[in-house]
mmCIF file of C-alpha atoms in Angstrom:
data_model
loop_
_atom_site.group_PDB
_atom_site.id
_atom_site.type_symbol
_atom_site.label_atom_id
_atom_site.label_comp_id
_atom_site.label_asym_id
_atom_site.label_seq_id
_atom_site.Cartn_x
_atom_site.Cartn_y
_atom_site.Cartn_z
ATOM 1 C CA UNK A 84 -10.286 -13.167 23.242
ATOM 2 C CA UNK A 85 -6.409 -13.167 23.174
ATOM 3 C CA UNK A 86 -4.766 -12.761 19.607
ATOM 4 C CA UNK A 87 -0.823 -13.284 18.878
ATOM 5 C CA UNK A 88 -0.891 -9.690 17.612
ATOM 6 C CA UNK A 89 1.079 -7.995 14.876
ATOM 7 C CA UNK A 90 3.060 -4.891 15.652
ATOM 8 C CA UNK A 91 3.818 -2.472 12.663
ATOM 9 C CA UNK A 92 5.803 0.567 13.191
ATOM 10 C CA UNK A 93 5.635 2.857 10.343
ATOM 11 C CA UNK A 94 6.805 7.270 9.893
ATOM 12 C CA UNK A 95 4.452 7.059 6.905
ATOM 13 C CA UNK A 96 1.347 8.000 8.423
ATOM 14 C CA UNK A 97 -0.538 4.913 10.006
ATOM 15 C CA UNK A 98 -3.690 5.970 8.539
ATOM 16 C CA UNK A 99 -4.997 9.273 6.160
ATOM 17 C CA UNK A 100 -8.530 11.333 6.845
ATOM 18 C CA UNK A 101 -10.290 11.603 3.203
ATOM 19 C CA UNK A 102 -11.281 14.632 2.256
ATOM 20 C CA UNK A 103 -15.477 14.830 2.051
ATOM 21 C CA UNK A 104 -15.648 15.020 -1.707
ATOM 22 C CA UNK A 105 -18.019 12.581 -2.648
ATOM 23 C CA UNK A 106 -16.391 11.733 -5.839
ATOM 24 C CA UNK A 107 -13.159 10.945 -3.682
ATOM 25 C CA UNK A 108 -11.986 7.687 -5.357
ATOM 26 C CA UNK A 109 -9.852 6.962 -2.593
ATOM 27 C CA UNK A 110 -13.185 6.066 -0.781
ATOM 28 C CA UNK A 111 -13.427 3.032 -2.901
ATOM 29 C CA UNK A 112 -10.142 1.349 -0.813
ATOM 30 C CA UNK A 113 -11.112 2.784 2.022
ATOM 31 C CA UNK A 114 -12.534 -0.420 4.783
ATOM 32 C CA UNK A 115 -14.939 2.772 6.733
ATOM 33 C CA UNK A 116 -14.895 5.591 4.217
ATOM 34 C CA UNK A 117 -13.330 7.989 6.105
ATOM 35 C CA UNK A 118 -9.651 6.685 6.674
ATOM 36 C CA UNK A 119 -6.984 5.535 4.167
ATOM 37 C CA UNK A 120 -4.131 3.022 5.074
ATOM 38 C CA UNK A 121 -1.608 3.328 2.469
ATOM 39 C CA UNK A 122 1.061 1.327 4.581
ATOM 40 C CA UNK A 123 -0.684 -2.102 6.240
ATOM 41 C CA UNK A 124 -4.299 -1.600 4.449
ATOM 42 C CA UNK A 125 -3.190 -5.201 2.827
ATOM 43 C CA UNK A 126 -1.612 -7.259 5.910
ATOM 44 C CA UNK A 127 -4.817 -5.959 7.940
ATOM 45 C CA UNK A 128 -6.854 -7.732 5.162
ATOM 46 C CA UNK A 129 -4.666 -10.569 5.542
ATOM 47 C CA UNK A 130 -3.835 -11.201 9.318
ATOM 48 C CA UNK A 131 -6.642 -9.912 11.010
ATOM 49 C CA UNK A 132 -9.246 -12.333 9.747
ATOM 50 C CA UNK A 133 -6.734 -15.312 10.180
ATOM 51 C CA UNK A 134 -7.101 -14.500 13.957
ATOM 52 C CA UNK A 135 -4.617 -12.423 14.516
ATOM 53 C CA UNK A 136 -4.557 -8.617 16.731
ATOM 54 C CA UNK A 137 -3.077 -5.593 14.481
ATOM 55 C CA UNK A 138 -1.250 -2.464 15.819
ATOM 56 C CA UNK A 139 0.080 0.181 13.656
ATOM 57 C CA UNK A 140 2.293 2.767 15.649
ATOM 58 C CA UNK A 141 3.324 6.446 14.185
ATOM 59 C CA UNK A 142 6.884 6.627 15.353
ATOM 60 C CA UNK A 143 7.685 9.682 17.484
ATOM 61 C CA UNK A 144 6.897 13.264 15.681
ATOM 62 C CA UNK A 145 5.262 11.902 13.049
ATOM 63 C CA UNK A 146 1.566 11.334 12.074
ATOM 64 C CA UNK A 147 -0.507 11.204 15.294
ATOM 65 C CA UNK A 148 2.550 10.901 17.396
ATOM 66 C CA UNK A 149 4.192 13.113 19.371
ATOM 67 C CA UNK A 150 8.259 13.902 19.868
ATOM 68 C CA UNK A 151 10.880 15.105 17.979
ATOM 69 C CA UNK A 152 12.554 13.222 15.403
ATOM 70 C CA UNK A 153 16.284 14.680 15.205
ATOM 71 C CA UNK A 154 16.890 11.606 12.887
ATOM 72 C CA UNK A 155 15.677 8.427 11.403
ATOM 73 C CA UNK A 156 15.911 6.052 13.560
ATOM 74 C CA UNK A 157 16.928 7.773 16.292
ATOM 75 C CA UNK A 158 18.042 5.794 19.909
ATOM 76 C CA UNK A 159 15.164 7.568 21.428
ATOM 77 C CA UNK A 160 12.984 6.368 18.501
ATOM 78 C CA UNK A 161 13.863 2.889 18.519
ATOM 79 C CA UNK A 162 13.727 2.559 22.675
ATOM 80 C CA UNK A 163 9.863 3.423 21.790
ATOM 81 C CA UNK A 164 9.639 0.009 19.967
ATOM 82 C CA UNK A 165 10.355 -1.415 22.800
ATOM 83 C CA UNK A 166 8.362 0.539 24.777
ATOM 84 C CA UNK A 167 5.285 0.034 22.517
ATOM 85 C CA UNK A 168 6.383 -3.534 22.527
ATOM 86 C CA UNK A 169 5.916 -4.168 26.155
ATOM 87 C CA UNK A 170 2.512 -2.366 26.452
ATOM 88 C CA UNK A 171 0.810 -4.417 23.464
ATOM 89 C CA UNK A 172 1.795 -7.492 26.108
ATOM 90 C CA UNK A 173 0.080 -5.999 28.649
ATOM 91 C CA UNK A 174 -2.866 -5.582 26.680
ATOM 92 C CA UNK A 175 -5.948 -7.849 27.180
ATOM 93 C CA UNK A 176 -6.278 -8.567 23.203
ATOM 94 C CA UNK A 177 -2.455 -9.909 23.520
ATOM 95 C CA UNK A 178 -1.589 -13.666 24.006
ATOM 96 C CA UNK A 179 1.937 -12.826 24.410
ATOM 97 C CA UNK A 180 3.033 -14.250 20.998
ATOM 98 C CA UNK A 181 3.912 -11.076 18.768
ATOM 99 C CA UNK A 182 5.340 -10.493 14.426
ATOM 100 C CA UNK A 183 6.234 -8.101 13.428
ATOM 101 C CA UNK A 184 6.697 -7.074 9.116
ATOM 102 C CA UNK A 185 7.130 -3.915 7.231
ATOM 103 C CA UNK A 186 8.096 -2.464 3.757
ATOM 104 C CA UNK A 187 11.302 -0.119 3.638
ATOM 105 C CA UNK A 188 11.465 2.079 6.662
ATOM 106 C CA UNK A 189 8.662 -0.218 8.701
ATOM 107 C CA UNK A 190 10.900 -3.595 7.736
ATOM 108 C CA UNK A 191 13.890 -1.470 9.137
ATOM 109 C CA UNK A 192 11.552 -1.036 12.192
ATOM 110 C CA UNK A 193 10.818 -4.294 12.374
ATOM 111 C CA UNK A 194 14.768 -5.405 12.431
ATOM 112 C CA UNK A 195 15.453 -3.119 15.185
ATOM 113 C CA UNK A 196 12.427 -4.779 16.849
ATOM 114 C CA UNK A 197 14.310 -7.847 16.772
ATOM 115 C CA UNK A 198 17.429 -6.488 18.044
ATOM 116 C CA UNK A 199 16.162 -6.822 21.533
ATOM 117 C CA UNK A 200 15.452 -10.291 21.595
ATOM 118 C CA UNK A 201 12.422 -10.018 23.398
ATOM 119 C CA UNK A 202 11.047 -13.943 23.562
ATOM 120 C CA UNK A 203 7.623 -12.908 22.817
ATOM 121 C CA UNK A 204 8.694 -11.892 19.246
ATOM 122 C CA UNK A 205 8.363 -14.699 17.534
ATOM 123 C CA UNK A 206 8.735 -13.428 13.561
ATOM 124 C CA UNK A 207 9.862 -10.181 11.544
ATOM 125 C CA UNK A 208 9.143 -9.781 7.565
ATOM 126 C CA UNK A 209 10.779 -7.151 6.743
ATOM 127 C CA UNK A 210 10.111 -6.635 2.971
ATOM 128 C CA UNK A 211 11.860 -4.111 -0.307
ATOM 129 C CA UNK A 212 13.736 -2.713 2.542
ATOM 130 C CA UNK A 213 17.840 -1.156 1.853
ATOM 131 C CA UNK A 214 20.421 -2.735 3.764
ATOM 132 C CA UNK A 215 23.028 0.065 3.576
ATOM 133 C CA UNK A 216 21.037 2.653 3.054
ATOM 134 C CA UNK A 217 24.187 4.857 2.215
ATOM 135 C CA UNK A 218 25.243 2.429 -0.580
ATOM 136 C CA UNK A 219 21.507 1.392 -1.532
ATOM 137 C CA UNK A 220 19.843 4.921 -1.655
ATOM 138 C CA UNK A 221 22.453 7.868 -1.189
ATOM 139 C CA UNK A 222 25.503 6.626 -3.488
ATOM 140 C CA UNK A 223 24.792 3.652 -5.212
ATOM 141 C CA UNK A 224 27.348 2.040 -6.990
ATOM 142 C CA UNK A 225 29.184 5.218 -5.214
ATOM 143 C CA UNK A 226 27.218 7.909 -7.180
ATOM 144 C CA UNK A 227 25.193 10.130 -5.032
ATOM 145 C CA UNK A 228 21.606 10.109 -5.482
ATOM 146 C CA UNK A 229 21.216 13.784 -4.444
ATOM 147 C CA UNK A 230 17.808 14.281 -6.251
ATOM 148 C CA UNK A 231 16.224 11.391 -4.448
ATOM 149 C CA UNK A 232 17.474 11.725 -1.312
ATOM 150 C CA UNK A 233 15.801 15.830 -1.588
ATOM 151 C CA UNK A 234 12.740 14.735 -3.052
ATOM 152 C CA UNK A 235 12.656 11.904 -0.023
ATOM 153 C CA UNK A 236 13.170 14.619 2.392
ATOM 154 C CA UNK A 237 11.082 17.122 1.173
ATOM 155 C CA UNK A 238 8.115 14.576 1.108
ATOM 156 C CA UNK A 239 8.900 13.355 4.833
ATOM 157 C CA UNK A 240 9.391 16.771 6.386
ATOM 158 C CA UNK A 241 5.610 17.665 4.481
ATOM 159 C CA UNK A 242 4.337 14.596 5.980
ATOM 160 C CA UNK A 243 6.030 15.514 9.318
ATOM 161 C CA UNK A 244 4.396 18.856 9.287
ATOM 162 C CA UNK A 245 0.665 17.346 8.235
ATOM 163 C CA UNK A 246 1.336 20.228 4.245
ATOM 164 C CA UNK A 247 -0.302 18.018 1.814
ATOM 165 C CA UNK A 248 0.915 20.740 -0.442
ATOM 166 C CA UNK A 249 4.529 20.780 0.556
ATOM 167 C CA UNK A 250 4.597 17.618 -1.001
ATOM 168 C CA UNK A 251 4.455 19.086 -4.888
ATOM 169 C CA UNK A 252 7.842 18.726 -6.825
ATOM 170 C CA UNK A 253 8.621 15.865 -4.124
ATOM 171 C CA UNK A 254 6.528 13.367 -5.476
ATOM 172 C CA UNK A 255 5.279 12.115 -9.267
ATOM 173 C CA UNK A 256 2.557 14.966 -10.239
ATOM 174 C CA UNK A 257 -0.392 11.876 -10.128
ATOM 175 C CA UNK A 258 0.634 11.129 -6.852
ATOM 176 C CA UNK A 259 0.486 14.838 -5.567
ATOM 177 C CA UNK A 260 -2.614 15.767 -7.042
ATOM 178 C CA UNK A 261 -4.276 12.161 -5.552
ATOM 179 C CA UNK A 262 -2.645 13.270 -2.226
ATOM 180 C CA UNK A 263 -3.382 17.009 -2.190
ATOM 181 C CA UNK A 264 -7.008 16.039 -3.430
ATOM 182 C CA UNK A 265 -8.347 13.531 -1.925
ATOM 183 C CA UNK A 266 -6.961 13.164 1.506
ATOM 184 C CA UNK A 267 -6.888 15.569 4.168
ATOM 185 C CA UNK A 268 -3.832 14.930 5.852
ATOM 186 C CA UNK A 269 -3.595 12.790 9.022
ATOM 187 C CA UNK A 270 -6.248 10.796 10.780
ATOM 188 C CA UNK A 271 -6.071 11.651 14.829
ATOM 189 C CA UNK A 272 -6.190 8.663 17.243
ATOM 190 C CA UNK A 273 -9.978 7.922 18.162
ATOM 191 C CA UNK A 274 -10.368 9.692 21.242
ATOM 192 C CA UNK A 275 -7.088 11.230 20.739
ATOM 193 C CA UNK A 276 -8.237 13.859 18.719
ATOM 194 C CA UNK A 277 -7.824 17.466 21.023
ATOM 195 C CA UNK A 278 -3.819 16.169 21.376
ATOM 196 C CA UNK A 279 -3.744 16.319 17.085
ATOM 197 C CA UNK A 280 -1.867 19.965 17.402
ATOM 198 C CA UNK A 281 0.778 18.880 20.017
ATOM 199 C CA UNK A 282 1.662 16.047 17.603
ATOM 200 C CA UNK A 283 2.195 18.302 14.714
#
């Protein structure tokens, strides 16, 4: 059949690979028990059985996806939305109607979606994201926020490189012992997974 479909664009890591332990608790939020989605897990839950098509795109050199990233957002990087946009039309699971919704960077993603006023796009939810992100994350209220804006960099240049254990100092010490535990770093694309070392 043909879906509307929802697009999601995300430099978070579309989805993880658990490690094998099989007291991995991760494995209880986990829809096959060998991939965690930290990003969409709960809109697939949501839009997928109200009939709808999901895509979830690593933008270009991160996750699965090659490229270089010079910058967030880069003009390069947001042409590929609208490259990825086009192809999910062309695709037979597309009816042509396409959302688009996100949480910080991935709402961001979203806007710039929107910014080409493609008619097929019919909605974007972006959600928690910052709308200067020099006066809502680097200097609010006009005092810089070095500390977070290293610890942010540290964890997206770990992520970048697929070093779990880069990520230490960078993140609450829960969070890095869940991450450096339990997951083993990115999940290659089905089919995809030979081209896993050009990506990184």
């Amino acid at each position: 059949g043909k879906y509307p479909t929802m697009l999601h664009f995300t430099r978070y890591n579309r989805n993880w690979a658990l490690s094998g332990s099989v007291m991995n608790p991760v494995k209880a939020l986990s829809a096959d028990g060998i991939t965690y989605n930290s990003r969409s897990v709960k809109y697939v839950e949501r839009f997928v059985p109200s009939g709808y098509a999901w895509v979830t795109v690593d933008v270009r050199g991160t996750g699965a996806s090659g490229g270089s990233r010079p910058i967030d957002f880069s003009p390069q990087e947001v042409q590929d939305y609208k490259t990825v946009l086009q192809w999910v039309l062309e695709q037979e699971f597309c009816n042509g109607k396409l959302g688009s919704c996100g949480i910080s960077y991935d709402g961001i993603a979203a806007l710039y979606l929107a910014s080409f006023k493609n008619p097929a796009l019919k909605a974007v939810a972006p959600i928690c994201f910052p709308f200067d992100i020099y006066d809502d994350m680097c200097a609010p209220g006009g005092i810089a926020c070095g500390g977070a804006i290293e610890d942010y960099s540290q964890f997206v240049k770990a992520l970048e490189s697929n070093d779990l254990s880069a990520v230490e100092g960078a993140v609450p010490e829960n969070m890095f012992k869940l991450l450096a535990s339990h997951l083993d770093g990115v999940m290659p694309v089905k089919g995809q997974e030979g081209k896993m070392e050009q990506a990184l």
